[in-house]
Amino acid sequence: MNVKELTSVALVASMALAAAAAPARAADAGAVVDRAAIDQALASRAQSEKSSREAIKSLLERDDVRAMAGEMGLDIRRAEGAVASLQGDELQQAARQATAASDLLVGGSGTIQLSLVSLLLIIIIVILLAN
């Protein structure tokens, strides 16, 4: 093999390697997320968590809830403190239950017994999850 043939083989080999690496570089370029999108996602998550915590806290601040918890020997202040430590799925689940219990308490009527049971379970779950 002469120098001309070696040069041609080397050139073809290097072009083949570059062509093989191009899709990998293109995939990496597609995965790049700009700073504004990251900031927006973080802000959205923080707002969602804040709303969830507020839903739980508003239920725990109700006078009837405090009275019921007192009668059952549950410490509402401990539950309120535990809300800050909830995260992710636990926080979202507790918030859904708190919202449902609040809706039932506001609605009143025959579903009040069910809501009291739900409410007590929420308080107990919040305390247990925080520990």
PDB file of C-alpha atoms in Angstrom:
ATOM      1  CA  MET A   1       0.000   0.000   0.000  1.00  0.00           C
ATOM      2  CA  ASN A   2       1.396   3.348  -0.954  1.00  0.00           C
ATOM      3  CA  VAL A   3       1.053   6.672   0.847  1.00  0.00           C
ATOM      4  CA  LYS A   4      -1.833   7.783  -1.341  1.00  0.00           C
ATOM      5  CA  GLU A   5      -3.875   4.660  -0.520  1.00  0.00           C
ATOM      6  CA  LEU A   6      -3.080   4.939   3.202  1.00  0.00           C
ATOM      7  CA  THR A   7      -4.183   8.550   3.214  1.00  0.00           C
ATOM      8  CA  SER A   8      -7.436   7.652   1.448  1.00  0.00           C
ATOM      9  CA  VAL A   9      -8.153   4.817   3.906  1.00  0.00           C
ATOM     10  CA  ALA A  10      -7.410   7.067   6.879  1.00  0.00           C
ATOM     11  CA  LEU A  11      -9.645   9.807   5.453  1.00  0.00           C
ATOM     12  CA  VAL A  12     -12.537   7.380   4.842  1.00  0.00           C
ATOM     13  CA  ALA A  13     -12.123   5.878   8.333  1.00  0.00           C
ATOM     14  CA  SER A  14     -12.136   9.271  10.010  1.00  0.00           C
ATOM     15  CA  MET A  15     -15.228  10.330   8.040  1.00  0.00           C
ATOM     16  CA  ALA A  16     -16.988   7.110   9.039  1.00  0.00           C
ATOM     17  CA  LEU A  17     -16.200   7.744  12.715  1.00  0.00           C
ATOM     18  CA  ALA A  18     -17.438  11.328  12.467  1.00  0.00           C
ATOM     19  CA  ALA A  19     -20.659  10.179  10.801  1.00  0.00           C
ATOM     20  CA  ALA A  20     -21.223   7.542  13.483  1.00  0.00           C
ATOM     21  CA  ALA A  21     -20.731  10.101  16.271  1.00  0.00           C
ATOM     22  CA  ALA A  22     -23.072  12.690  14.707  1.00  0.00           C
ATOM     23  CA  PRO A  23     -26.349  11.117  15.965  1.00  0.00           C
ATOM     24  CA  ALA A  24     -24.965  10.917  19.506  1.00  0.00           C
ATOM     25  CA  ARG A  25     -24.015  14.591  19.410  1.00  0.00           C
ATOM     26  CA  ALA A  26     -27.422  15.486  17.975  1.00  0.00           C
ATOM     27  CA  ALA A  27     -29.168  13.570  20.769  1.00  0.00           C
ATOM     28  CA  ASP A  28     -27.079  15.393  23.363  1.00  0.00           C
ATOM     29  CA  ALA A  29     -27.942  18.743  21.790  1.00  0.00           C
ATOM     30  CA  GLY A  30     -31.669  17.917  21.978  1.00  0.00           C
ATOM     31  CA  ALA A  31     -31.395  17.182  25.690  1.00  0.00           C
ATOM     32  CA  VAL A  32     -30.128  20.636  26.533  1.00  0.00           C
ATOM     33  CA  VAL A  33     -32.687  22.648  28.482  1.00  0.00           C
ATOM     34  CA  ASP A  34     -32.337  26.372  28.832  1.00  0.00           C
ATOM     35  CA  ARG A  35     -32.124  28.047  32.218  1.00  0.00           C
ATOM     36  CA  ALA A  36     -35.555  29.691  31.908  1.00  0.00           C
ATOM     37  CA  ALA A  37     -37.279  26.310  31.457  1.00  0.00           C
ATOM     38  CA  ILE A  38     -35.518  24.918  34.519  1.00  0.00           C
ATOM     39  CA  ASP A  39     -36.430  27.982  36.578  1.00  0.00           C
ATOM     40  CA  GLN A  40     -40.055  27.728  35.431  1.00  0.00           C
ATOM     41  CA  ALA A  41     -40.251  24.029  36.348  1.00  0.00           C
ATOM     42  CA  LEU A  42     -38.768  24.685  39.792  1.00  0.00           C
ATOM     43  CA  ALA A  43     -41.113  27.609  40.420  1.00  0.00           C
ATOM     44  CA  SER A  44     -44.114  25.533  39.344  1.00  0.00           C
ATOM     45  CA  ARG A  45     -43.157  22.696  41.677  1.00  0.00           C
ATOM     46  CA  ALA A  46     -42.567  25.087  44.572  1.00  0.00           C
ATOM     47  CA  GLN A  47     -45.990  26.673  44.004  1.00  0.00           C
ATOM     48  CA  SER A  48     -47.646  23.257  43.871  1.00  0.00           C
ATOM     49  CA  GLU A  49     -46.020  22.224  47.151  1.00  0.00           C
ATOM     50  CA  LYS A  50     -46.984  25.528  48.751  1.00  0.00           C
ATOM     51  CA  SER A  51     -50.616  25.076  47.679  1.00  0.00           C
ATOM     52  CA  SER A  52     -50.649  21.529  49.011  1.00  0.00           C
ATOM     53  CA  ARG A  53     -49.265  22.596  52.381  1.00  0.00           C
ATOM     54  CA  GLU A  54     -51.804  25.430  52.586  1.00  0.00           C
ATOM     55  CA  ALA A  55     -54.663  22.987  51.927  1.00  0.00           C
ATOM     56  CA  ILE A  56     -53.534  20.775  54.807  1.00  0.00           C
ATOM     57  CA  LYS A  57     -52.875  23.697  57.149  1.00  0.00           C
ATOM     58  CA  SER A  58     -56.254  25.293  56.439  1.00  0.00           C
ATOM     59  CA  LEU A  59     -57.964  22.056  57.440  1.00  0.00           C
ATOM     60  CA  LEU A  60     -55.904  21.804  60.624  1.00  0.00           C
ATOM     61  CA  GLU A  61     -56.750  25.431  61.526  1.00  0.00           C
ATOM     62  CA  ARG A  62     -60.508  24.826  61.589  1.00  0.00           C
ATOM     63  CA  ASP A  63     -62.059  25.153  65.054  1.00  0.00           C
ATOM     64  CA  ASP A  64     -64.112  21.991  64.675  1.00  0.00           C
ATOM     65  CA  VAL A  65     -61.019  20.042  63.614  1.00  0.00           C
ATOM     66  CA  ARG A  66     -59.031  21.354  66.582  1.00  0.00           C
ATOM     67  CA  ALA A  67     -61.862  20.454  68.955  1.00  0.00           C
ATOM     68  CA  MET A  68     -62.219  16.977  67.526  1.00  0.00           C
ATOM     69  CA  ALA A  69     -58.473  16.349  67.635  1.00  0.00           C
ATOM     70  CA  GLY A  70     -58.366  17.560  71.236  1.00  0.00           C
ATOM     71  CA  GLU A  71     -61.135  15.153  72.193  1.00  0.00           C
ATOM     72  CA  MET A  72     -59.195  12.322  70.568  1.00  0.00           C
ATOM     73  CA  GLY A  73     -55.937  13.299  72.274  1.00  0.00           C
ATOM     74  CA  LEU A  74     -54.173  14.293  69.031  1.00  0.00           C
ATOM     75  CA  ASP A  75     -51.738  17.189  69.044  1.00  0.00           C
ATOM     76  CA  ILE A  76     -52.668  19.583  66.232  1.00  0.00           C
ATOM     77  CA  ARG A  77     -49.493  21.639  66.723  1.00  0.00           C
ATOM     78  CA  ARG A  78     -47.428  18.535  66.092  1.00  0.00           C
ATOM     79  CA  ALA A  79     -49.414  17.796  62.947  1.00  0.00           C
ATOM     80  CA  GLU A  80     -49.001  21.400  61.757  1.00  0.00           C
ATOM     81  CA  GLY A  81     -45.261  21.161  62.312  1.00  0.00           C
ATOM     82  CA  ALA A  82     -45.136  17.859  60.446  1.00  0.00           C
ATOM     83  CA  VAL A  83     -46.708  19.381  57.340  1.00  0.00           C
ATOM     84  CA  ALA A  84     -43.472  21.216  56.564  1.00  0.00           C
ATOM     85  CA  SER A  85     -41.553  17.937  56.364  1.00  0.00           C
ATOM     86  CA  LEU A  86     -43.897  16.247  53.888  1.00  0.00           C
ATOM     87  CA  GLN A  87     -42.653  15.998  50.317  1.00  0.00           C
ATOM     88  CA  GLY A  88     -43.514  14.486  46.964  1.00  0.00           C
ATOM     89  CA  ASP A  89     -46.254  11.891  46.793  1.00  0.00           C
ATOM     90  CA  GLU A  90     -46.847  11.948  50.552  1.00  0.00           C
ATOM     91  CA  LEU A  91     -47.527  15.679  50.436  1.00  0.00           C
ATOM     92  CA  GLN A  92     -49.796  15.413  47.408  1.00  0.00           C
ATOM     93  CA  GLN A  93     -51.782  12.534  48.909  1.00  0.00           C
ATOM     94  CA  ALA A  94     -52.244  14.313  52.233  1.00  0.00           C
ATOM     95  CA  ALA A  95     -53.326  17.482  50.391  1.00  0.00           C
ATOM     96  CA  ARG A  96     -55.917  15.569  48.336  1.00  0.00           C
ATOM     97  CA  GLN A  97     -57.315  13.996  51.489  1.00  0.00           C
ATOM     98  CA  ALA A  98     -57.330  17.336  53.307  1.00  0.00           C
ATOM     99  CA  THR A  99     -59.169  18.980  50.421  1.00  0.00           C
ATOM    100  CA  ALA A 100     -61.731  16.163  50.330  1.00  0.00           C
ATOM    101  CA  ALA A 101     -62.233  16.362  54.097  1.00  0.00           C
ATOM    102  CA  SER A 102     -62.625  20.154  53.930  1.00  0.00           C
ATOM    103  CA  ASP A 103     -65.205  19.795  51.190  1.00  0.00           C
ATOM    104  CA  LEU A 104     -67.131  17.251  53.236  1.00  0.00           C
ATOM    105  CA  LEU A 105     -67.004  19.407  56.368  1.00  0.00           C
ATOM    106  CA  VAL A 106     -68.260  22.422  54.472  1.00  0.00           C
ATOM    107  CA  GLY A 107     -70.984  20.328  52.803  1.00  0.00           C
ATOM    108  CA  GLY A 108     -72.213  18.920  56.096  1.00  0.00           C
ATOM    109  CA  SER A 109     -75.323  16.666  56.176  1.00  0.00           C
ATOM    110  CA  GLY A 110     -75.103  12.877  56.339  1.00  0.00           C
ATOM    111  CA  THR A 111     -71.503  12.667  55.196  1.00  0.00           C
ATOM    112  CA  ILE A 112     -70.170  14.376  58.314  1.00  0.00           C
ATOM    113  CA  GLN A 113     -69.348  11.071  60.029  1.00  0.00           C
ATOM    114  CA  LEU A 114     -67.282   9.928  57.064  1.00  0.00           C
ATOM    115  CA  SER A 115     -65.444  13.236  56.966  1.00  0.00           C
ATOM    116  CA  LEU A 116     -64.596  13.030  60.662  1.00  0.00           C
ATOM    117  CA  VAL A 117     -63.023   9.631  60.122  1.00  0.00           C
ATOM    118  CA  SER A 118     -61.144  10.965  57.082  1.00  0.00           C
ATOM    119  CA  LEU A 119     -60.020  13.990  59.027  1.00  0.00           C
ATOM    120  CA  LEU A 120     -58.662  11.933  61.887  1.00  0.00           C
ATOM    121  CA  LEU A 121     -56.847   9.693  59.443  1.00  0.00           C
ATOM    122  CA  ILE A 122     -55.271  12.722  57.777  1.00  0.00           C
ATOM    123  CA  ILE A 123     -54.019  14.073  61.086  1.00  0.00           C
ATOM    124  CA  ILE A 124     -52.608  10.695  62.080  1.00  0.00           C
ATOM    125  CA  ILE A 125     -51.002  10.164  58.654  1.00  0.00           C
ATOM    126  CA  VAL A 126     -49.387  13.606  58.719  1.00  0.00           C
ATOM    127  CA  ILE A 127     -47.935  12.965  62.171  1.00  0.00           C
ATOM    128  CA  LEU A 128     -46.685   9.487  61.251  1.00  0.00           C
ATOM    129  CA  LEU A 129     -45.184  10.510  57.918  1.00  0.00           C
ATOM    130  CA  ALA A 130     -43.259  13.297  59.548  1.00  0.00           C
ATOM    131  CA  ASN A 131     -41.568  10.881  61.952  1.00  0.00           C
TER     132      ASN A 131
END
